[in-house]
Coordinates of C-alpha atoms and ligand atoms in Angstrom, one line a residue:
M1 CA 0.0 0.0 0.0
R2 CA 1.4 3.5 -0.9
L3 CA 0.8 6.6 1.5
L4 CA 1.2 9.8 1.2
H5 CA 2.2 11.5 4.5
T6 CA 1.9 15.4 5.0
S7 CA 0.7 17.6 8.0
D8 CA 0.8 21.0 9.3
W9 CA -0.8 22.8 6.7
H10 CA -1.7 25.8 8.9
L11 CA -4.1 27.1 6.6
G12 CA -4.9 30.7 7.1
R13 CA -1.6 31.4 8.3
A14 CA 0.5 34.4 7.2
F15 CA 4.1 34.7 6.9
H16 CA 4.9 37.8 8.5
R17 CA 2.7 40.3 6.6
V18 CA 2.3 38.1 3.5
G19 CA -0.9 36.3 3.4
M20 CA -0.1 32.4 2.3
L21 CA -3.6 31.2 1.2
G22 CA -2.6 31.4 -2.5
A23 CA 0.7 29.4 -1.8
Q24 CA -1.3 27.1 0.2
A25 CA -3.9 26.5 -2.5
E26 CA -1.0 25.8 -4.9
F27 CA 0.3 23.2 -2.2
I28 CA -3.2 21.4 -2.2
G29 CA -3.2 21.2 -6.1
H30 CA 0.4 19.7 -5.7
L31 CA -0.8 17.1 -3.4
V32 CA -3.9 16.4 -5.6
T33 CA -1.4 15.9 -8.6
T34 CA 0.8 13.9 -6.4
V35 CA -2.0 11.5 -5.4
R36 CA -3.2 11.1 -9.1
E37 CA 0.3 10.5 -10.8
R38 CA 2.2 8.6 -8.1
D39 CA -0.8 6.2 -7.7
V40 CA -1.3 6.8 -4.1
D41 CA -3.7 4.5 -2.1
A42 CA -4.3 6.6 1.0
V43 CA -3.2 10.1 2.3
V44 CA -2.5 10.7 5.9
V45 CA -2.7 14.4 7.4
S46 CA -1.2 14.5 11.0
G47 CA -2.8 17.3 12.4
D48 CA -2.8 21.2 12.2
V49 CA -5.0 21.5 9.4
Y50 CA -5.7 25.0 10.6
D51 CA -3.7 27.6 12.1
R52 CA -6.0 28.5 14.8
A53 CA -9.3 27.2 16.5
V54 CA -11.6 29.8 14.7
P55 CA -10.0 29.9 11.2
P56 CA -10.7 32.7 8.4
L57 CA -13.5 31.8 6.3
A58 CA -11.0 31.9 3.2
A59 CA -9.0 29.1 4.9
V60 CA -12.2 27.1 5.6
E61 CA -13.2 27.3 1.9
L62 CA -9.9 26.1 1.0
F63 CA -10.0 23.2 3.3
D64 CA -13.6 22.4 1.8
D65 CA -12.1 22.4 -1.8
A66 CA -9.2 20.0 -0.5
L67 CA -11.7 17.7 0.9
H68 CA -13.9 17.7 -2.3
R69 CA -10.7 17.1 -4.6
L70 CA -9.6 14.0 -2.4
A71 CA -13.0 12.8 -2.3
D72 CA -13.4 12.9 -6.2
L73 CA -10.0 10.9 -6.4
G74 CA -11.6 8.3 -4.4
V75 CA -8.3 7.7 -2.5
P76 CA -9.2 7.3 1.3
T77 CA -7.6 10.0 3.4
V78 CA -7.1 9.7 7.2
M79 CA -6.7 12.9 9.4
I80 CA -6.1 14.3 12.7
S81 CA -6.8 17.5 14.8
G82 CA -3.3 18.9 15.9
N83 CA -2.7 21.5 18.7
H84 CA -3.4 24.5 16.7
D85 CA -6.9 23.1 15.4
S86 CA -10.1 23.2 17.7
A87 CA -10.7 19.3 18.0
R88 CA -14.5 19.9 18.5
R89 CA -15.0 22.5 15.7
L90 CA -12.9 20.4 13.1
G91 CA -14.6 17.3 14.2
V92 CA -18.0 18.5 13.3
G93 CA -19.6 16.6 10.3
A94 CA -16.7 14.0 10.8
G95 CA -19.5 11.0 10.5
L96 CA -20.7 12.5 7.1
I97 CA -17.3 13.1 5.5
G98 CA -16.3 9.6 6.6
R99 CA -19.0 8.3 4.2
A100 CA -17.0 10.0 1.4
G101 CA -13.7 8.3 2.4
I102 CA -12.4 11.2 4.4
H103 CA -11.7 10.0 8.1
L104 CA -11.2 12.7 10.4
R105 CA -10.0 11.6 13.9
T106 CA -10.4 14.2 16.6
D107 CA -11.7 12.2 19.8
A108 CA -9.0 10.7 22.4
A109 CA -11.7 8.2 23.3
A110 CA -11.7 6.8 19.8
C111 CA -7.8 6.1 19.7
G112 CA -7.9 2.2 19.7
T113 CA -10.5 2.1 16.9
P114 CA -8.9 2.2 13.2
V115 CA -9.7 2.9 9.7
V116 CA -9.3 -0.2 8.0
L117 CA -8.2 -0.3 4.4
R118 CA -7.5 -3.1 2.3
D119 CA -4.9 -3.9 -0.5
A120 CA -4.1 -7.2 -2.3
H121 CA -2.0 -8.2 0.6
G122 CA -4.6 -8.0 3.4
D123 CA -5.8 -5.1 5.9
V124 CA -4.1 -1.9 6.8
A125 CA -5.3 -0.2 10.1
F126 CA -4.7 3.3 10.4
Y127 CA -5.1 4.6 14.1
G128 CA -5.6 8.3 14.1
L129 CA -4.3 9.7 17.6
P130 CA -5.3 13.4 17.5
Y131 CA -3.1 15.8 19.7
L132 CA -3.3 14.6 23.4
E133 CA -3.4 17.7 25.7
P134 CA -2.5 15.8 28.9
A135 CA -4.6 17.7 31.2
L136 CA -7.5 17.5 29.1
V137 CA -7.3 13.7 28.2
K138 CA -5.9 12.1 31.0
D139 CA -9.3 10.9 32.7
V140 CA -10.6 9.7 29.3
L141 CA -7.4 7.6 28.8
G142 CA -7.1 6.5 32.3
V143 CA -3.7 8.1 33.2
E144 CA -3.0 9.3 36.7
R145 CA -0.5 12.1 36.4
A146 CA -1.0 14.1 33.2
G147 CA 2.4 14.3 31.0
H148 CA 2.8 13.9 27.4
E149 CA 4.6 10.3 27.6
A150 CA 2.0 9.1 29.7
V151 CA -1.1 9.9 27.7
L152 CA 0.3 8.8 24.4
A153 CA 1.7 5.9 25.9
A154 CA -1.8 5.1 27.2
A155 CA -3.4 5.8 23.9
M156 CA -0.6 3.5 22.2
D157 CA -1.5 0.6 24.5
R158 CA -5.3 0.6 23.0
V159 CA -3.7 0.9 19.8
R160 CA -1.6 -2.3 20.2
A161 CA -4.4 -4.1 22.4
D162 CA -6.8 -3.5 19.2
L163 CA -4.1 -4.7 16.9
A164 CA -3.6 -7.8 18.9
T165 CA -7.2 -9.0 18.0
R166 CA -6.9 -8.4 14.5
A167 CA -6.3 -10.9 11.7
E168 CA -2.6 -12.4 11.4
G169 CA -0.4 -10.0 9.3
T170 CA -2.6 -6.7 9.6
R171 CA -0.4 -4.1 8.8
S172 CA -0.6 -0.8 11.0
V173 CA 0.0 3.0 10.7
V174 CA -0.3 5.6 13.3
L175 CA -1.0 9.2 12.9
A176 CA 0.3 11.3 15.9
H177 CA 0.8 15.0 16.8
A178 CA 3.6 15.3 19.1
F179 CA 7.0 16.0 19.9
V180 CA 9.2 13.1 19.6
T181 CA 12.8 12.9 21.2
G182 CA 15.3 13.6 18.4
G183 CA 13.1 15.8 16.2
E184 CA 14.2 19.1 15.4
A185 CA 12.1 22.0 16.3
S186 CA 11.8 25.6 14.4
D187 CA 10.3 28.8 15.4
S188 CA 6.9 28.2 14.1
E189 CA 5.5 25.7 16.4
R190 CA 3.6 26.5 19.1
D191 CA 5.1 25.3 22.3
I192 CA 3.3 22.3 24.2
S193 CA 6.1 22.0 26.8
V194 CA 3.8 23.8 29.8
G195 CA 3.3 21.0 32.1
G196 CA 6.9 19.6 32.1
V197 CA 8.6 17.5 29.7
S198 CA 6.9 17.7 26.1
A199 CA 9.3 15.2 24.4
V200 CA 8.4 11.6 24.1
P201 CA 10.8 8.9 23.4
A202 CA 10.1 7.3 19.6
G203 CA 9.7 3.8 21.7
V204 CA 6.0 4.7 22.7
F205 CA 5.3 3.9 19.4
D206 CA 7.0 0.3 19.1
G207 CA 4.7 -2.3 17.6
V208 CA 3.3 -0.5 14.6
D209 CA 4.6 -0.8 10.9
Y210 CA 4.8 3.2 10.2
V211 CA 4.1 6.2 12.4
A212 CA 3.1 9.5 10.5
L213 CA 4.0 12.1 13.0
G214 CA 2.9 15.8 13.0
H215 CA 4.0 19.1 14.9
L216 CA 7.6 19.4 14.1
H217 CA 7.7 21.7 10.6
G218 CA 10.9 20.2 9.4
C219 CA 10.9 17.2 7.3
Q220 CA 12.7 14.5 9.3
T221 CA 13.3 10.9 9.7
L222 CA 13.5 9.8 13.3
T223 CA 13.7 5.9 12.6
E224 CA 12.8 4.3 9.2
R225 CA 9.0 3.8 10.6
V226 CA 8.9 7.0 12.4
R227 CA 9.0 10.1 10.4
Y228 CA 7.9 13.9 10.3
S229 CA 6.7 15.2 6.9
G230 CA 6.8 18.9 8.3
S231 CA 5.0 21.8 7.1
P232 CA 4.5 22.0 3.2
L233 CA 5.6 25.9 3.7
A234 CA 7.8 27.8 5.7
Y235 CA 6.3 29.7 8.5
S236 CA 9.3 31.1 10.2
F237 CA 12.9 32.4 8.9
S238 CA 14.2 29.9 11.0
E239 CA 12.9 27.5 8.5
A240 CA 15.1 29.1 5.7
G241 CA 17.2 26.0 5.4
H242 CA 14.3 23.7 5.2
R243 CA 13.2 21.8 2.1
K244 CA 9.6 21.5 2.3
S245 CA 8.3 18.0 1.4
M246 CA 5.8 15.0 2.0
W247 CA 6.4 11.3 2.5
L248 CA 5.8 8.9 -0.4
V249 CA 5.7 5.7 1.9
D250 CA 5.5 2.1 0.6
L251 CA 4.2 -0.3 2.9
A252 CA 5.2 -4.0 1.6
A253 CA 3.1 -7.1 2.4
D254 CA 5.4 -8.0 5.3
G255 CA 5.0 -4.3 6.7
A256 CA 8.7 -3.3 5.4
V257 CA 8.7 0.5 4.7
T258 CA 10.3 2.3 1.8
A259 CA 10.0 6.1 1.7
E260 CA 10.6 8.9 -0.8
R261 CA 10.8 12.7 -0.3
V262 CA 8.3 14.5 -2.6
D263 CA 9.1 18.2 -2.7
C264 CA 6.5 20.8 -2.3
P265 CA 6.4 23.8 -4.4
V266 CA 8.2 26.8 -3.1
P267 CA 6.3 30.3 -3.3
R268 CA 9.5 32.3 -3.0
P269 CA 12.8 31.4 -1.1
L270 CA 13.8 32.8 2.2
A271 CA 17.3 34.1 3.0
R272 CA 18.8 35.5 6.3
I273 CA 21.2 38.3 5.7
R274 CA 23.5 39.9 8.4
G275 CA 25.8 42.7 8.4
E276 CA 26.1 46.6 8.4
L277 CA 23.3 48.3 6.2
E278 CA 25.9 49.6 3.7
D279 CA 27.6 46.2 3.3
L280 CA 24.4 44.7 2.7
L281 CA 23.2 47.0 0.0
A282 CA 26.4 46.7 -1.8
D283 CA 27.8 43.1 -1.4
P284 CA 27.5 41.2 -4.9
G285 CA 27.5 38.0 -2.9
L286 CA 23.8 39.0 -1.9
T287 CA 22.4 39.4 -5.5
R288 CA 21.1 36.0 -5.4
H289 CA 18.9 36.9 -2.6
E290 CA 17.5 40.1 -4.2
D291 CA 14.0 38.0 -4.8
A292 CA 13.7 36.3 -1.6
W293 CA 11.7 36.9 1.2
V294 CA 14.4 38.4 3.4
E295 CA 15.3 38.9 7.3
A296 CA 18.0 41.4 7.7
T297 CA 20.0 41.6 11.1
L298 CA 21.8 45.1 11.0
T299 CA 24.9 45.0 13.1
D300 CA 25.5 49.0 12.9
A301 CA 26.6 50.3 16.1
V302 CA 24.3 53.4 15.5
R303 CA 20.9 52.5 14.1
P304 CA 20.9 53.9 10.5
A305 CA 18.3 56.0 9.7
D306 CA 15.2 54.4 7.3
P307 CA 16.5 51.3 7.2
M308 CA 13.6 49.3 6.0
A309 CA 12.9 51.7 3.0
R310 CA 16.7 51.6 2.0
L311 CA 16.9 47.6 2.4
A312 CA 13.7 47.3 0.3
E313 CA 15.4 49.3 -2.8
R314 CA 17.6 46.3 -3.1
F315 CA 15.5 43.6 -1.5
P316 CA 11.9 44.5 -2.2
H317 CA 10.5 41.2 -0.4
T318 CA 12.3 42.3 3.3
L319 CA 10.0 41.1 5.7
S320 CA 11.9 41.3 9.0
L321 CA 14.2 43.7 10.3
V322 CA 16.4 42.9 13.4
F323 CA 19.1 45.2 15.2
A324 CA 21.8 43.5 16.7
P325 CA 24.6 46.4 17.3
E326 CA 27.6 44.2 17.7
R327 CA 29.2 46.5 20.4
A328 CA 26.9 44.8 23.4
P329 CA 24.8 41.9 21.9
D330 CA 23.4 41.1 25.4
G331 CA 24.0 44.4 26.9
P332 CA 21.4 46.3 29.1
D333 CA 20.0 47.9 26.1
A334 CA 19.1 44.6 24.2
S335 CA 15.5 44.6 23.3
Y336 CA 12.7 43.2 25.5
A337 CA 12.0 40.7 22.7
G338 CA 15.6 40.0 22.3
R339 CA 16.1 39.0 26.0
L340 CA 12.9 36.8 25.9
A341 CA 13.7 34.9 22.8
G342 CA 14.4 31.2 23.2
R343 CA 13.1 30.9 26.5
G344 CA 9.7 29.1 27.7
E345 CA 7.2 30.6 29.7
Q346 CA 8.4 28.2 32.8
Q347 CA 12.0 29.6 32.3
I348 CA 10.8 33.2 32.2
A349 CA 9.0 32.9 35.3
E350 CA 11.8 31.4 36.9
D351 CA 14.3 33.8 35.9
F352 CA 11.8 36.6 37.0
V353 CA 11.7 35.1 40.4
A354 CA 15.4 35.1 40.7
H355 CA 15.7 38.6 39.2
V356 CA 13.2 40.3 41.8
R357 CA 14.4 37.9 44.9
G358 CA 18.3 37.2 44.1
A359 CA 17.5 33.4 44.5
G360 CA 16.0 31.2 42.0
P361 CA 12.8 29.0 42.6
D362 CA 13.3 25.8 44.8
E363 CA 11.9 22.4 43.5
H364 CA 8.7 23.1 45.1
E365 CA 8.2 26.6 43.9
R366 CA 9.2 25.5 40.3
A367 CA 6.1 22.9 40.7
V368 CA 3.8 25.7 41.9
L369 CA 4.6 27.5 38.7
R370 CA 4.3 24.8 36.4
D371 CA 0.9 23.8 37.9
A372 CA -0.2 27.4 37.5
F373 CA 0.8 27.2 33.8
D374 CA -1.0 23.8 33.5
A375 CA -4.3 25.3 34.9
V376 CA -4.2 28.2 32.6
R377 CA -3.5 26.2 29.7
A378 CA -6.1 23.7 30.5
D379 CA -8.5 26.6 31.2
E380 CA -7.7 28.0 27.9
T381 CA -7.9 24.8 25.8
A382 CA -11.5 23.9 27.9
R383 CA -13.1 27.2 26.9
E384 CA -12.0 26.9 23.4
A385 CA -13.8 23.5 23.2
V386 CA -16.8 25.0 24.6
R387 CA -16.9 28.0 22.5
Ligands
MN401 MN1 2.2 22.7 13.5

């Protein structure tokens, strides 16, 4: 059976101030063409279909268009919700579109109930594990202490238990939206680490033939059988070095996996350039970036006048400007955003305690902070769910 694995479409998301709907529509066209031309038997979409819980109308229309085109091809599709999706909203109508062969799995309680597809060699069971927010699904999954590893392990126990009841030789595919240890993050995934360690070891997925992961935006291979497709488009400059792709996976009769990368269309390349303004405007080595979306880091000791307009004369698609005077990169005049960059909520809170008191939090105080973040997050997600 031949699968096409993709994830993290983030329909409706903008890249800095540039709307990406046109590029997202082009990707959907590329997906449909790939399904047709490469004789794909099933499409798997591993979460973050939308960028937010209540997506803009144009994004909903694009998703609707994608569903119609996939249904017209007659190729079954299995999808799960990610941490950016509202599982409840996305799941509305799932029963109906299931009749058209689009299987949308958004309910943690149904982890152990697969979509079973068939080929000449027998059954393939697809288990869709939607993004599992520990605090919200721990009771459903019968887990005592909420944590990413604990809830995923419980969900996988259900998968293996169901698989054990199926005919000998049944092959299996799991869709999951999670941060798996060894994966490399970028700047465009929303942090899920509130509540402790977010990374789960790849070993929790043992016992299935292929694990189609979503969440991390770079295409990557953790093991032959455990892969991220990454997002089809770059959503931050930290992805300037990515080649966006999907995985075309052949699942042999004995469950052996062969995977091929299928590259996605690139709407416009990304470039990160760094130096003093006059050098950036003159350097002949930067000619190749003139048509790119550019992030420029200016190292001038004194901030030059009107830098954006001047850069735009040479790089008309400059989207981001960063000031990093080389005299004192981390000095007292570093910007607020600069000082927060790369630190999680927990770390910022702990550093704040250290800053005002002179001594950082002890183990007990750290736990209090963690619980407070958990409560806020669970409350937010619960409100999102009932809205
Ligand atoms: Mn994502």
